[in-house]
Amino acid sequence: MSDVDDPRLGTRPSRRELLDALAESLYTGYFDRDLIVAKARPLFETADALLPLANSEDPDQPPRTPEALAFHLESIVAAGQAIRAGELEPWELEAIRELENDSDGATPTPEQFASAATNLFRCIGVWVITRRFKQSPNRPDGP
């Protein structure tokens, strides 16, 4: 939730509205991308304030567009739903962990250790979204 409640983004009321919409999504299990993007848009209205955040070397920086934030949140919701429903096979979790573990056997830094769970959760969400997309019968290139 810290990505959404970053005081550098928007105003407190706009962040609260987005958090409320996200909480509703988490409660109902239904992710309304258009609603989340609409609620996120006010957080990005002062583009000048976002310039100091535009550090591509920092993977933990807040997303820089409402659409990027919506995808980030969608991946977190998808991960939570998949974990709760038991959708992931052990080999998938191991593959995701190996993709996320880029330390090449070295001892992780305190920063890597602190962000490991969050990064792993994001990776699970992207994995689940990708898998759902591949299985969708509505894909432009077929099932």
mmCIF file of N, CA and C in Angstrom:
data_model
loop_
_atom_site.group_PDB
_atom_site.id
_atom_site.type_symbol
_atom_site.label_atom_id
_atom_site.label_comp_id
_atom_site.label_asym_id
_atom_site.label_seq_id
_atom_site.Cartn_x
_atom_site.Cartn_y
_atom_site.Cartn_z
ATOM 1 N N MET A 1 0.814 -1.196 0.000
ATOM 2 C CA MET A 1 0.000 0.000 0.000
ATOM 3 C C MET A 1 0.860 1.263 0.000
ATOM 4 N N SER A 2 2.150 1.131 0.324
ATOM 5 C CA SER A 2 3.004 2.321 0.363
ATOM 6 C C SER A 2 3.140 2.955 -1.013
ATOM 7 N N ASP A 3 3.049 2.166 -2.093
ATOM 8 C CA ASP A 3 3.119 2.738 -3.435
ATOM 9 C C ASP A 3 1.950 3.665 -3.693
ATOM 10 N N VAL A 4 0.808 3.355 -3.130
ATOM 11 C CA VAL A 4 -0.393 4.163 -3.333
ATOM 12 C C VAL A 4 -0.421 5.339 -2.372
ATOM 13 N N ASP A 5 0.111 5.165 -1.178
ATOM 14 C CA ASP A 5 0.019 6.205 -0.150
ATOM 15 C C ASP A 5 1.298 7.032 -0.048
ATOM 16 N N ASP A 6 2.079 7.099 -1.113
ATOM 17 C CA ASP A 6 3.301 7.891 -1.138
ATOM 18 C C ASP A 6 2.917 9.370 -1.121
ATOM 19 N N PRO A 7 3.344 10.135 -0.120
ATOM 20 C CA PRO A 7 2.941 11.548 -0.025
ATOM 21 C C PRO A 7 3.440 12.409 -1.184
ATOM 22 N N ARG A 8 4.374 11.883 -1.984
ATOM 23 C CA ARG A 8 4.842 12.633 -3.148
ATOM 24 C C ARG A 8 3.829 12.582 -4.282
ATOM 25 N N LEU A 9 2.825 11.714 -4.168
ATOM 26 C CA LEU A 9 1.832 11.554 -5.223
ATOM 27 C C LEU A 9 0.506 12.181 -4.801
ATOM 28 N N GLY A 10 0.066 13.188 -5.532
ATOM 29 C CA GLY A 10 -1.259 13.764 -5.336
ATOM 30 C C GLY A 10 -1.492 14.347 -3.959
ATOM 31 N N THR A 11 -2.770 14.454 -3.632
ATOM 32 C CA THR A 11 -3.179 14.991 -2.334
ATOM 33 C C THR A 11 -3.658 13.851 -1.444
ATOM 34 N N ARG A 12 -3.777 14.139 -0.168
ATOM 35 C CA ARG A 12 -4.261 13.121 0.756
ATOM 36 C C ARG A 12 -5.661 12.628 0.376
ATOM 37 N N PRO A 13 -6.617 13.523 0.031
ATOM 38 C CA PRO A 13 -7.946 13.033 -0.374
ATOM 39 C C PRO A 13 -7.907 12.171 -1.646
ATOM 40 N N SER A 14 -7.052 12.537 -2.614
ATOM 41 C CA SER A 14 -6.994 11.722 -3.835
ATOM 42 C C SER A 14 -6.389 10.355 -3.547
ATOM 43 N N ARG A 15 -5.393 10.304 -2.665
ATOM 44 C CA ARG A 15 -4.824 9.011 -2.287
ATOM 45 C C ARG A 15 -5.845 8.172 -1.526
ATOM 46 N N ARG A 16 -6.646 8.815 -0.679
ATOM 47 C CA ARG A 16 -7.669 8.109 0.091
ATOM 48 C C ARG A 16 -8.716 7.508 -0.846
ATOM 49 N N GLU A 17 -9.132 8.255 -1.867
ATOM 50 C CA GLU A 17 -10.114 7.732 -2.823
ATOM 51 C C GLU A 17 -9.567 6.505 -3.549
ATOM 52 N N LEU A 18 -8.310 6.571 -3.945
ATOM 53 C CA LEU A 18 -7.705 5.424 -4.614
ATOM 54 C C LEU A 18 -7.598 4.238 -3.661
ATOM 55 N N LEU A 19 -7.181 4.485 -2.435
ATOM 56 C CA LEU A 19 -7.088 3.405 -1.455
ATOM 57 C C LEU A 19 -8.452 2.775 -1.197
ATOM 58 N N ASP A 20 -9.505 3.595 -1.142
ATOM 59 C CA ASP A 20 -10.860 3.061 -0.948
ATOM 60 C C ASP A 20 -11.267 2.182 -2.131
ATOM 61 N N ALA A 21 -10.979 2.627 -3.347
ATOM 62 C CA ALA A 21 -11.319 1.835 -4.537
ATOM 63 C C ALA A 21 -10.527 0.530 -4.546
ATOM 64 N N LEU A 22 -9.267 0.601 -4.146
ATOM 65 C CA LEU A 22 -8.446 -0.602 -4.094
ATOM 66 C C LEU A 22 -8.954 -1.552 -3.010
ATOM 67 N N ALA A 23 -9.308 -1.021 -1.852
ATOM 68 C CA ALA A 23 -9.848 -1.865 -0.776
ATOM 69 C C ALA A 23 -11.120 -2.565 -1.233
ATOM 70 N N GLU A 24 -11.973 -1.858 -1.952
ATOM 71 C CA GLU A 24 -13.197 -2.463 -2.490
ATOM 72 C C GLU A 24 -12.846 -3.593 -3.464
ATOM 73 N N SER A 25 -11.841 -3.359 -4.278
ATOM 74 C CA SER A 25 -11.402 -4.391 -5.222
ATOM 75 C C SER A 25 -10.893 -5.626 -4.473
ATOM 76 N N LEU A 26 -10.115 -5.397 -3.448
ATOM 77 C CA LEU A 26 -9.595 -6.516 -2.666
ATOM 78 C C LEU A 26 -10.721 -7.244 -1.934
ATOM 79 N N TYR A 27 -11.706 -6.499 -1.461
ATOM 80 C CA TYR A 27 -12.824 -7.095 -0.730
ATOM 81 C C TYR A 27 -13.710 -7.929 -1.649
ATOM 82 N N THR A 28 -14.010 -7.387 -2.830
ATOM 83 C CA THR A 28 -14.924 -8.079 -3.739
ATOM 84 C C THR A 28 -14.214 -9.091 -4.640
ATOM 85 N N GLY A 29 -12.903 -8.912 -4.842
ATOM 86 C CA GLY A 29 -12.174 -9.778 -5.750
ATOM 87 C C GLY A 29 -12.317 -9.357 -7.200
ATOM 88 N N TYR A 30 -13.003 -8.239 -7.450
ATOM 89 C CA TYR A 30 -13.199 -7.742 -8.811
ATOM 90 C C TYR A 30 -12.309 -6.527 -9.017
ATOM 91 N N PHE A 31 -11.411 -6.590 -10.004
ATOM 92 C CA PHE A 31 -10.507 -5.480 -10.285
ATOM 93 C C PHE A 31 -11.040 -4.696 -11.470
ATOM 94 N N ASP A 32 -11.495 -3.471 -11.214
ATOM 95 C CA ASP A 32 -12.020 -2.591 -12.255
ATOM 96 C C ASP A 32 -10.900 -1.650 -12.685
ATOM 97 N N ARG A 33 -10.195 -2.026 -13.747
ATOM 98 C CA ARG A 33 -9.028 -1.266 -14.206
ATOM 99 C C ARG A 33 -9.388 0.190 -14.517
ATOM 100 N N ASP A 34 -10.520 0.420 -15.189
ATOM 101 C CA ASP A 34 -10.904 1.791 -15.548
ATOM 102 C C ASP A 34 -11.143 2.644 -14.309
ATOM 103 N N LEU A 35 -11.780 2.070 -13.294
ATOM 104 C CA LEU A 35 -12.023 2.804 -12.057
ATOM 105 C C LEU A 35 -10.709 3.124 -11.355
ATOM 106 N N ILE A 36 -9.816 2.157 -11.294
ATOM 107 C CA ILE A 36 -8.529 2.376 -10.627
ATOM 108 C C ILE A 36 -7.720 3.444 -11.364
ATOM 109 N N VAL A 37 -7.710 3.404 -12.699
ATOM 110 C CA VAL A 37 -6.981 4.419 -13.475
ATOM 111 C C VAL A 37 -7.599 5.795 -13.224
ATOM 112 N N ALA A 38 -8.932 5.879 -13.204
ATOM 113 C CA ALA A 38 -9.605 7.164 -12.961
ATOM 114 C C ALA A 38 -9.281 7.699 -11.564
ATOM 115 N N LYS A 39 -9.257 6.821 -10.578
ATOM 116 C CA LYS A 39 -8.936 7.254 -9.210
ATOM 117 C C LYS A 39 -7.448 7.571 -9.063
ATOM 118 N N ALA A 40 -6.604 6.946 -9.878
ATOM 119 C CA ALA A 40 -5.160 7.188 -9.793
ATOM 120 C C ALA A 40 -4.743 8.467 -10.522
ATOM 121 N N ARG A 41 -5.504 8.864 -11.543
ATOM 122 C CA ARG A 41 -5.114 10.005 -12.361
ATOM 123 C C ARG A 41 -4.799 11.267 -11.546
ATOM 124 N N PRO A 42 -5.601 11.639 -10.521
ATOM 125 C CA PRO A 42 -5.264 12.845 -9.745
ATOM 126 C C PRO A 42 -3.929 12.761 -9.013
ATOM 127 N N LEU A 43 -3.436 11.567 -8.755
ATOM 128 C CA LEU A 43 -2.143 11.434 -8.080
ATOM 129 C C LEU A 43 -0.994 11.858 -8.977
ATOM 130 N N PHE A 44 -1.248 11.935 -10.286
ATOM 131 C CA PHE A 44 -0.195 12.224 -11.254
ATOM 132 C C PHE A 44 -0.390 13.570 -11.944
ATOM 133 N N GLU A 45 -1.266 14.426 -11.411
ATOM 134 C CA GLU A 45 -1.567 15.679 -12.092
ATOM 135 C C GLU A 45 -0.447 16.698 -12.011
ATOM 136 N N THR A 46 0.366 16.644 -11.016
ATOM 137 C CA THR A 46 1.497 17.575 -10.947
ATOM 138 C C THR A 46 2.749 16.870 -11.463
ATOM 139 N N ALA A 47 2.887 16.847 -12.779
ATOM 140 C CA ALA A 47 3.990 16.119 -13.419
ATOM 141 C C ALA A 47 5.355 16.613 -12.943
ATOM 142 N N ASP A 48 5.486 17.914 -12.632
ATOM 143 C CA ASP A 48 6.770 18.440 -12.163
ATOM 144 C C ASP A 48 7.208 17.767 -10.870
ATOM 145 N N ALA A 49 6.245 17.432 -10.025
ATOM 146 C CA ALA A 49 6.585 16.785 -8.752
ATOM 147 C C ALA A 49 7.107 15.373 -8.970
ATOM 148 N N LEU A 50 6.786 14.773 -10.103
ATOM 149 C CA LEU A 50 7.218 13.403 -10.366
ATOM 150 C C LEU A 50 8.614 13.313 -10.954
ATOM 151 N N LEU A 51 9.151 14.419 -11.470
ATOM 152 C CA LEU A 51 10.478 14.362 -12.101
ATOM 153 C C LEU A 51 11.558 13.821 -11.167
ATOM 154 N N PRO A 52 11.599 14.228 -9.883
ATOM 155 C CA PRO A 52 12.625 13.655 -9.010
ATOM 156 C C PRO A 52 12.454 12.155 -8.785
ATOM 157 N N LEU A 53 11.269 11.612 -9.052
ATOM 158 C CA LEU A 53 11.029 10.195 -8.845
ATOM 159 C C LEU A 53 11.458 9.356 -10.043
ATOM 160 N N ALA A 54 11.789 10.006 -11.141
ATOM 161 C CA ALA A 54 12.069 9.295 -12.396
ATOM 162 C C ALA A 54 13.480 8.735 -12.414
ATOM 163 N N ASN A 55 13.778 7.841 -11.498
ATOM 164 C CA ASN A 55 15.082 7.202 -11.426
ATOM 165 C C ASN A 55 14.917 5.765 -11.907
ATOM 166 N N SER A 56 15.290 5.496 -13.132
ATOM 167 C CA SER A 56 15.082 4.164 -13.692
ATOM 168 C C SER A 56 15.945 3.106 -13.022
ATOM 169 N N GLU A 57 16.940 3.516 -12.243
ATOM 170 C CA GLU A 57 17.805 2.552 -11.556
ATOM 171 C C GLU A 57 17.162 2.018 -10.277
ATOM 172 N N ASP A 58 16.086 2.645 -9.805
ATOM 173 C CA ASP A 58 15.454 2.262 -8.546
ATOM 174 C C ASP A 58 14.182 1.473 -8.820
ATOM 175 N N PRO A 59 14.205 0.141 -8.649
ATOM 176 C CA PRO A 59 13.012 -0.653 -8.945
ATOM 177 C C PRO A 59 11.877 -0.422 -7.962
ATOM 178 N N ASP A 60 12.142 0.200 -6.820
ATOM 179 C CA ASP A 60 11.110 0.429 -5.824
ATOM 180 C C ASP A 60 10.486 1.812 -5.914
ATOM 181 N N GLN A 61 10.785 2.548 -6.976
ATOM 182 C CA GLN A 61 10.185 3.870 -7.122
ATOM 183 C C GLN A 61 8.698 3.734 -7.428
ATOM 184 N N PRO A 62 7.906 4.747 -7.082
ATOM 185 C CA PRO A 62 6.485 4.681 -7.415
ATOM 186 C C PRO A 62 6.287 4.677 -8.930
ATOM 187 N N PRO A 63 5.248 3.999 -9.429
ATOM 188 C CA PRO A 63 4.976 4.042 -10.868
ATOM 189 C C PRO A 63 4.764 5.486 -11.317
ATOM 190 N N ARG A 64 5.077 5.785 -12.588
ATOM 191 C CA ARG A 64 5.056 7.169 -13.063
ATOM 192 C C ARG A 64 3.818 7.534 -13.858
ATOM 193 N N THR A 65 2.898 6.600 -14.080
ATOM 194 C CA THR A 65 1.661 6.910 -14.793
ATOM 195 C C THR A 65 0.504 6.200 -14.107
ATOM 196 N N PRO A 66 -0.722 6.709 -14.274
ATOM 197 C CA PRO A 66 -1.874 6.016 -13.684
ATOM 198 C C PRO A 66 -2.015 4.587 -14.211
ATOM 199 N N GLU A 67 -1.725 4.387 -15.484
ATOM 200 C CA GLU A 67 -1.837 3.057 -16.076
ATOM 201 C C GLU A 67 -0.808 2.103 -15.476
ATOM 202 N N ALA A 68 0.422 2.588 -15.254
ATOM 203 C CA ALA A 68 1.457 1.752 -14.643
ATOM 204 C C ALA A 68 1.073 1.392 -13.212
ATOM 205 N N LEU A 69 0.516 2.354 -12.482
ATOM 206 C CA LEU A 69 0.076 2.084 -11.122
ATOM 207 C C LEU A 69 -1.067 1.066 -11.132
ATOM 208 N N ALA A 70 -2.008 1.205 -12.069
ATOM 209 C CA ALA A 70 -3.126 0.260 -12.160
ATOM 210 C C ALA A 70 -2.612 -1.151 -12.439
ATOM 211 N N PHE A 71 -1.641 -1.282 -13.349
ATOM 212 C CA PHE A 71 -1.095 -2.615 -13.630
ATOM 213 C C PHE A 71 -0.389 -3.176 -12.410
ATOM 214 N N HIS A 72 0.364 -2.335 -11.725
ATOM 215 C CA HIS A 72 1.067 -2.739 -10.506
ATOM 216 C C HIS A 72 0.061 -3.274 -9.480
ATOM 217 N N LEU A 73 -1.029 -2.529 -9.261
ATOM 218 C CA LEU A 73 -2.044 -2.949 -8.304
ATOM 219 C C LEU A 73 -2.771 -4.205 -8.772
ATOM 220 N N GLU A 74 -3.038 -4.294 -10.073
ATOM 221 C CA GLU A 74 -3.696 -5.476 -10.622
ATOM 222 C C GLU A 74 -2.837 -6.723 -10.396
ATOM 223 N N SER A 75 -1.526 -6.576 -10.535
ATOM 224 C CA SER A 75 -0.651 -7.732 -10.330
ATOM 225 C C SER A 75 -0.679 -8.173 -8.867
ATOM 226 N N ILE A 76 -0.747 -7.224 -7.955
ATOM 227 C CA ILE A 76 -0.806 -7.565 -6.531
ATOM 228 C C ILE A 76 -2.122 -8.266 -6.201
ATOM 229 N N VAL A 77 -3.234 -7.740 -6.735
ATOM 230 C CA VAL A 77 -4.539 -8.368 -6.505
ATOM 231 C C VAL A 77 -4.553 -9.776 -7.105
ATOM 232 N N ALA A 78 -4.029 -9.928 -8.321
ATOM 233 C CA ALA A 78 -3.993 -11.243 -8.978
ATOM 234 C C ALA A 78 -3.159 -12.235 -8.169
ATOM 235 N N ALA A 79 -2.038 -11.776 -7.630
ATOM 236 C CA ALA A 79 -1.196 -12.662 -6.819
ATOM 237 C C ALA A 79 -1.951 -13.127 -5.582
ATOM 238 N N GLY A 80 -2.583 -12.203 -4.897
ATOM 239 C CA GLY A 80 -3.335 -12.565 -3.697
ATOM 240 C C GLY A 80 -4.455 -13.538 -3.993
ATOM 241 N N GLN A 81 -5.177 -13.299 -5.071
ATOM 242 C CA GLN A 81 -6.273 -14.196 -5.445
ATOM 243 C C GLN A 81 -5.750 -15.589 -5.792
ATOM 244 N N ALA A 82 -4.658 -15.651 -6.548
ATOM 245 C CA ALA A 82 -4.102 -16.939 -6.956
ATOM 246 C C ALA A 82 -3.574 -17.717 -5.760
ATOM 247 N N ILE A 83 -2.917 -17.033 -4.857
ATOM 248 C CA ILE A 83 -2.385 -17.703 -3.675
ATOM 249 C C ILE A 83 -3.536 -18.220 -2.816
ATOM 250 N N ARG A 84 -4.535 -17.369 -2.593
ATOM 251 C CA ARG A 84 -5.683 -17.767 -1.775
ATOM 252 C C ARG A 84 -6.430 -18.951 -2.395
ATOM 253 N N ALA A 85 -6.547 -18.967 -3.720
ATOM 254 C CA ALA A 85 -7.281 -20.034 -4.403
ATOM 255 C C ALA A 85 -6.430 -21.284 -4.630
ATOM 256 N N GLY A 86 -5.151 -21.223 -4.313
ATOM 257 C CA GLY A 86 -4.279 -22.374 -4.517
ATOM 258 C C GLY A 86 -4.048 -22.682 -5.990
ATOM 259 N N GLU A 87 -4.029 -21.641 -6.830
ATOM 260 C CA GLU A 87 -3.883 -21.822 -8.278
ATOM 261 C C GLU A 87 -2.474 -22.159 -8.723
ATOM 262 N N LEU A 88 -1.488 -21.892 -7.886
ATOM 263 C CA LEU A 88 -0.101 -22.042 -8.316
ATOM 264 C C LEU A 88 0.455 -23.407 -7.938
ATOM 265 N N GLU A 89 1.111 -24.008 -8.893
ATOM 266 C CA GLU A 89 1.776 -25.285 -8.669
ATOM 267 C C GLU A 89 3.137 -25.024 -8.007
ATOM 268 N N PRO A 90 3.639 -25.979 -7.248
ATOM 269 C CA PRO A 90 4.956 -25.790 -6.624
ATOM 270 C C PRO A 90 6.054 -25.443 -7.625
ATOM 271 N N TRP A 91 6.039 -26.054 -8.816
ATOM 272 C CA TRP A 91 7.081 -25.742 -9.799
ATOM 273 C C TRP A 91 6.979 -24.295 -10.261
ATOM 274 N N GLU A 92 5.755 -23.750 -10.302
ATOM 275 C CA GLU A 92 5.602 -22.346 -10.703
ATOM 276 C C GLU A 92 6.201 -21.422 -9.653
ATOM 277 N N LEU A 93 5.919 -21.707 -8.385
ATOM 278 C CA LEU A 93 6.489 -20.887 -7.313
ATOM 279 C C LEU A 93 8.008 -20.945 -7.330
ATOM 280 N N GLU A 94 8.555 -22.116 -7.594
ATOM 281 C CA GLU A 94 10.015 -22.261 -7.662
ATOM 282 C C GLU A 94 10.579 -21.482 -8.855
ATOM 283 N N ALA A 95 9.895 -21.535 -9.993
ATOM 284 C CA ALA A 95 10.347 -20.791 -11.171
ATOM 285 C C ALA A 95 10.309 -19.292 -10.914
ATOM 286 N N ILE A 96 9.256 -18.830 -10.268
ATOM 287 C CA ILE A 96 9.140 -17.400 -9.961
ATOM 288 C C ILE A 96 10.245 -16.985 -8.989
ATOM 289 N N ARG A 97 10.484 -17.814 -7.977
ATOM 290 C CA ARG A 97 11.539 -17.497 -7.010
ATOM 291 C C ARG A 97 12.894 -17.417 -7.703
ATOM 292 N N GLU A 98 13.168 -18.346 -8.610
ATOM 293 C CA GLU A 98 14.444 -18.336 -9.325
ATOM 294 C C GLU A 98 14.568 -17.117 -10.234
ATOM 295 N N LEU A 99 13.457 -16.721 -10.866
ATOM 296 C CA LEU A 99 13.489 -15.510 -11.699
ATOM 297 C C LEU A 99 13.788 -14.280 -10.862
ATOM 298 N N GLU A 100 13.229 -14.228 -9.669
ATOM 299 C CA GLU A 100 13.408 -13.064 -8.798
ATOM 300 C C GLU A 100 14.778 -13.053 -8.131
ATOM 301 N N ASN A 101 15.354 -14.230 -7.889
ATOM 302 C CA ASN A 101 16.626 -14.327 -7.180
ATOM 303 C C ASN A 101 17.771 -14.073 -8.153
ATOM 304 N N ASP A 102 18.255 -12.839 -8.151
ATOM 305 C CA ASP A 102 19.342 -12.480 -9.067
ATOM 306 C C ASP A 102 20.667 -12.277 -8.347
ATOM 307 N N SER A 103 20.780 -12.826 -7.148
ATOM 308 C CA SER A 103 21.993 -12.576 -6.367
ATOM 309 C C SER A 103 23.146 -13.507 -6.735
ATOM 310 N N ASP A 104 22.919 -14.494 -7.610
ATOM 311 C CA ASP A 104 23.956 -15.437 -8.036
ATOM 312 C C ASP A 104 24.656 -16.094 -6.853
ATOM 313 N N GLY A 105 23.905 -16.435 -5.831
ATOM 314 C CA GLY A 105 24.458 -17.124 -4.683
ATOM 315 C C GLY A 105 25.094 -16.204 -3.655
ATOM 316 N N ALA A 106 25.185 -14.927 -3.948
ATOM 317 C CA ALA A 106 25.779 -13.993 -2.996
ATOM 318 C C ALA A 106 24.787 -13.700 -1.862
ATOM 319 N N THR A 107 25.313 -13.306 -0.745
ATOM 320 C CA THR A 107 24.460 -12.923 0.381
ATOM 321 C C THR A 107 23.695 -11.659 -0.002
ATOM 322 N N PRO A 108 22.362 -11.663 0.172
ATOM 323 C CA PRO A 108 21.599 -10.474 -0.211
ATOM 324 C C PRO A 108 21.934 -9.279 0.672
ATOM 325 N N THR A 109 21.840 -8.110 0.077
ATOM 326 C CA THR A 109 22.036 -6.874 0.834
ATOM 327 C C THR A 109 20.819 -6.659 1.726
ATOM 328 N N PRO A 110 20.927 -5.815 2.737
ATOM 329 C CA PRO A 110 19.750 -5.528 3.573
ATOM 330 C C PRO A 110 18.576 -4.981 2.760
ATOM 331 N N GLU A 111 18.870 -4.176 1.735
ATOM 332 C CA GLU A 111 17.812 -3.631 0.890
ATOM 333 C C GLU A 111 17.117 -4.728 0.101
ATOM 334 N N GLN A 112 17.912 -5.662 -0.454
ATOM 335 C CA GLN A 112 17.331 -6.783 -1.198
ATOM 336 C C GLN A 112 16.498 -7.663 -0.280
ATOM 337 N N PHE A 113 16.982 -7.900 0.912
ATOM 338 C CA PHE A 113 16.257 -8.722 1.865
ATOM 339 C C PHE A 113 14.935 -8.066 2.253
ATOM 340 N N ALA A 114 14.952 -6.753 2.493
ATOM 341 C CA ALA A 114 13.746 -6.032 2.914
ATOM 342 C C ALA A 114 12.683 -6.021 1.824
ATOM 343 N N SER A 115 13.093 -5.982 0.558
ATOM 344 C CA SER A 115 12.124 -5.894 -0.531
ATOM 345 C C SER A 115 11.820 -7.238 -1.183
ATOM 346 N N ALA A 116 12.425 -8.322 -0.705
ATOM 347 C CA ALA A 116 12.275 -9.623 -1.362
ATOM 348 C C ALA A 116 10.828 -10.089 -1.409
ATOM 349 N N ALA A 117 10.109 -10.003 -0.310
ATOM 350 C CA ALA A 117 8.722 -10.494 -0.285
ATOM 351 C C ALA A 117 7.838 -9.681 -1.222
ATOM 352 N N THR A 118 7.998 -8.365 -1.204
ATOM 353 C CA THR A 118 7.197 -7.509 -2.082
ATOM 354 C C THR A 118 7.488 -7.815 -3.542
ATOM 355 N N ASN A 119 8.757 -7.930 -3.883
ATOM 356 C CA ASN A 119 9.128 -8.225 -5.268
ATOM 357 C C ASN A 119 8.621 -9.590 -5.704
ATOM 358 N N LEU A 120 8.706 -10.565 -4.819
ATOM 359 C CA LEU A 120 8.213 -11.904 -5.144
ATOM 360 C C LEU A 120 6.706 -11.877 -5.374
ATOM 361 N N PHE A 121 5.983 -11.130 -4.544
ATOM 362 C CA PHE A 121 4.531 -11.021 -4.694
ATOM 363 C C PHE A 121 4.181 -10.369 -6.024
ATOM 364 N N ARG A 122 4.911 -9.318 -6.411
ATOM 365 C CA ARG A 122 4.679 -8.672 -7.707
ATOM 366 C C ARG A 122 4.943 -9.650 -8.851
ATOM 367 N N CYS A 123 6.016 -10.424 -8.734
ATOM 368 C CA CYS A 123 6.344 -11.404 -9.778
ATOM 369 C C CYS A 123 5.250 -12.457 -9.895
ATOM 370 N N ILE A 124 4.720 -12.904 -8.765
ATOM 371 C CA ILE A 124 3.631 -13.886 -8.798
ATOM 372 C C ILE A 124 2.440 -13.291 -9.538
ATOM 373 N N GLY A 125 2.108 -12.033 -9.241
ATOM 374 C CA GLY A 125 0.981 -11.382 -9.911
ATOM 375 C C GLY A 125 1.164 -11.290 -11.407
ATOM 376 N N VAL A 126 2.342 -10.913 -11.854
ATOM 377 C CA VAL A 126 2.606 -10.816 -13.294
ATOM 378 C C VAL A 126 2.532 -12.207 -13.920
ATOM 379 N N TRP A 127 3.067 -13.202 -13.234
ATOM 380 C CA TRP A 127 3.006 -14.587 -13.734
ATOM 381 C C TRP A 127 1.546 -15.008 -13.919
ATOM 382 N N VAL A 128 0.717 -14.730 -12.913
ATOM 383 C CA VAL A 128 -0.696 -15.133 -12.967
ATOM 384 C C VAL A 128 -1.425 -14.396 -14.085
ATOM 385 N N ILE A 129 -1.190 -13.096 -14.217
ATOM 386 C CA ILE A 129 -1.840 -12.326 -15.280
ATOM 387 C C ILE A 129 -1.421 -12.855 -16.645
ATOM 388 N N THR A 130 -0.134 -13.143 -16.809
ATOM 389 C CA THR A 130 0.354 -13.681 -18.081
ATOM 390 C C THR A 130 -0.286 -15.025 -18.378
ATOM 391 N N ARG A 131 -0.360 -15.869 -17.368
ATOM 392 C CA ARG A 131 -0.967 -17.190 -17.556
ATOM 393 C C ARG A 131 -2.446 -17.055 -17.918
ATOM 394 N N ARG A 132 -3.149 -16.154 -17.252
ATOM 395 C CA ARG A 132 -4.569 -15.953 -17.563
ATOM 396 C C ARG A 132 -4.748 -15.421 -18.983
ATOM 397 N N PHE A 133 -3.859 -14.540 -19.399
ATOM 398 C CA PHE A 133 -3.935 -14.001 -20.750
ATOM 399 C C PHE A 133 -3.714 -15.103 -21.784
ATOM 400 N N LYS A 134 -2.743 -15.955 -21.529
ATOM 401 C CA LYS A 134 -2.461 -17.052 -22.464
ATOM 402 C C LYS A 134 -3.632 -18.019 -22.569
ATOM 403 N N GLN A 135 -4.400 -18.160 -21.491
ATOM 404 C CA GLN A 135 -5.519 -19.094 -21.481
ATOM 405 C C GLN A 135 -6.821 -18.469 -21.972
ATOM 406 N N SER A 136 -6.846 -17.156 -22.168
ATOM 407 C CA SER A 136 -8.075 -16.461 -22.532
ATOM 408 C C SER A 136 -8.522 -16.826 -23.941
ATOM 409 N N PRO A 137 -9.798 -17.230 -24.096
ATOM 410 C CA PRO A 137 -10.291 -17.528 -25.442
ATOM 411 C C PRO A 137 -10.519 -16.268 -26.276
ATOM 412 N N ASN A 138 -10.453 -15.087 -25.644
ATOM 413 C CA ASN A 138 -10.692 -13.819 -26.349
ATOM 414 C C ASN A 138 -9.407 -13.183 -26.851
ATOM 415 N N ARG A 139 -8.292 -13.893 -26.752
ATOM 416 C CA ARG A 139 -7.029 -13.346 -27.246
ATOM 417 C C ARG A 139 -7.125 -13.129 -28.742
ATOM 418 N N PRO A 140 -6.495 -12.070 -29.271
ATOM 419 C CA PRO A 140 -6.551 -11.817 -30.711
ATOM 420 C C PRO A 140 -5.942 -12.942 -31.534
ATOM 421 N N ASP A 141 -4.961 -13.652 -31.003
ATOM 422 C CA ASP A 141 -4.310 -14.712 -31.772
ATOM 423 C C ASP A 141 -4.870 -16.094 -31.431
ATOM 424 N N GLY A 142 -6.011 -16.128 -30.755
ATOM 425 C CA GLY A 142 -6.662 -17.412 -30.442
ATOM 426 C C GLY A 142 -6.238 -17.966 -29.111
ATOM 427 N N PRO A 143 -6.811 -19.097 -28.703
ATOM 428 C CA PRO A 143 -6.510 -19.669 -27.376
ATOM 429 C C PRO A 143 -5.127 -20.281 -27.290
#
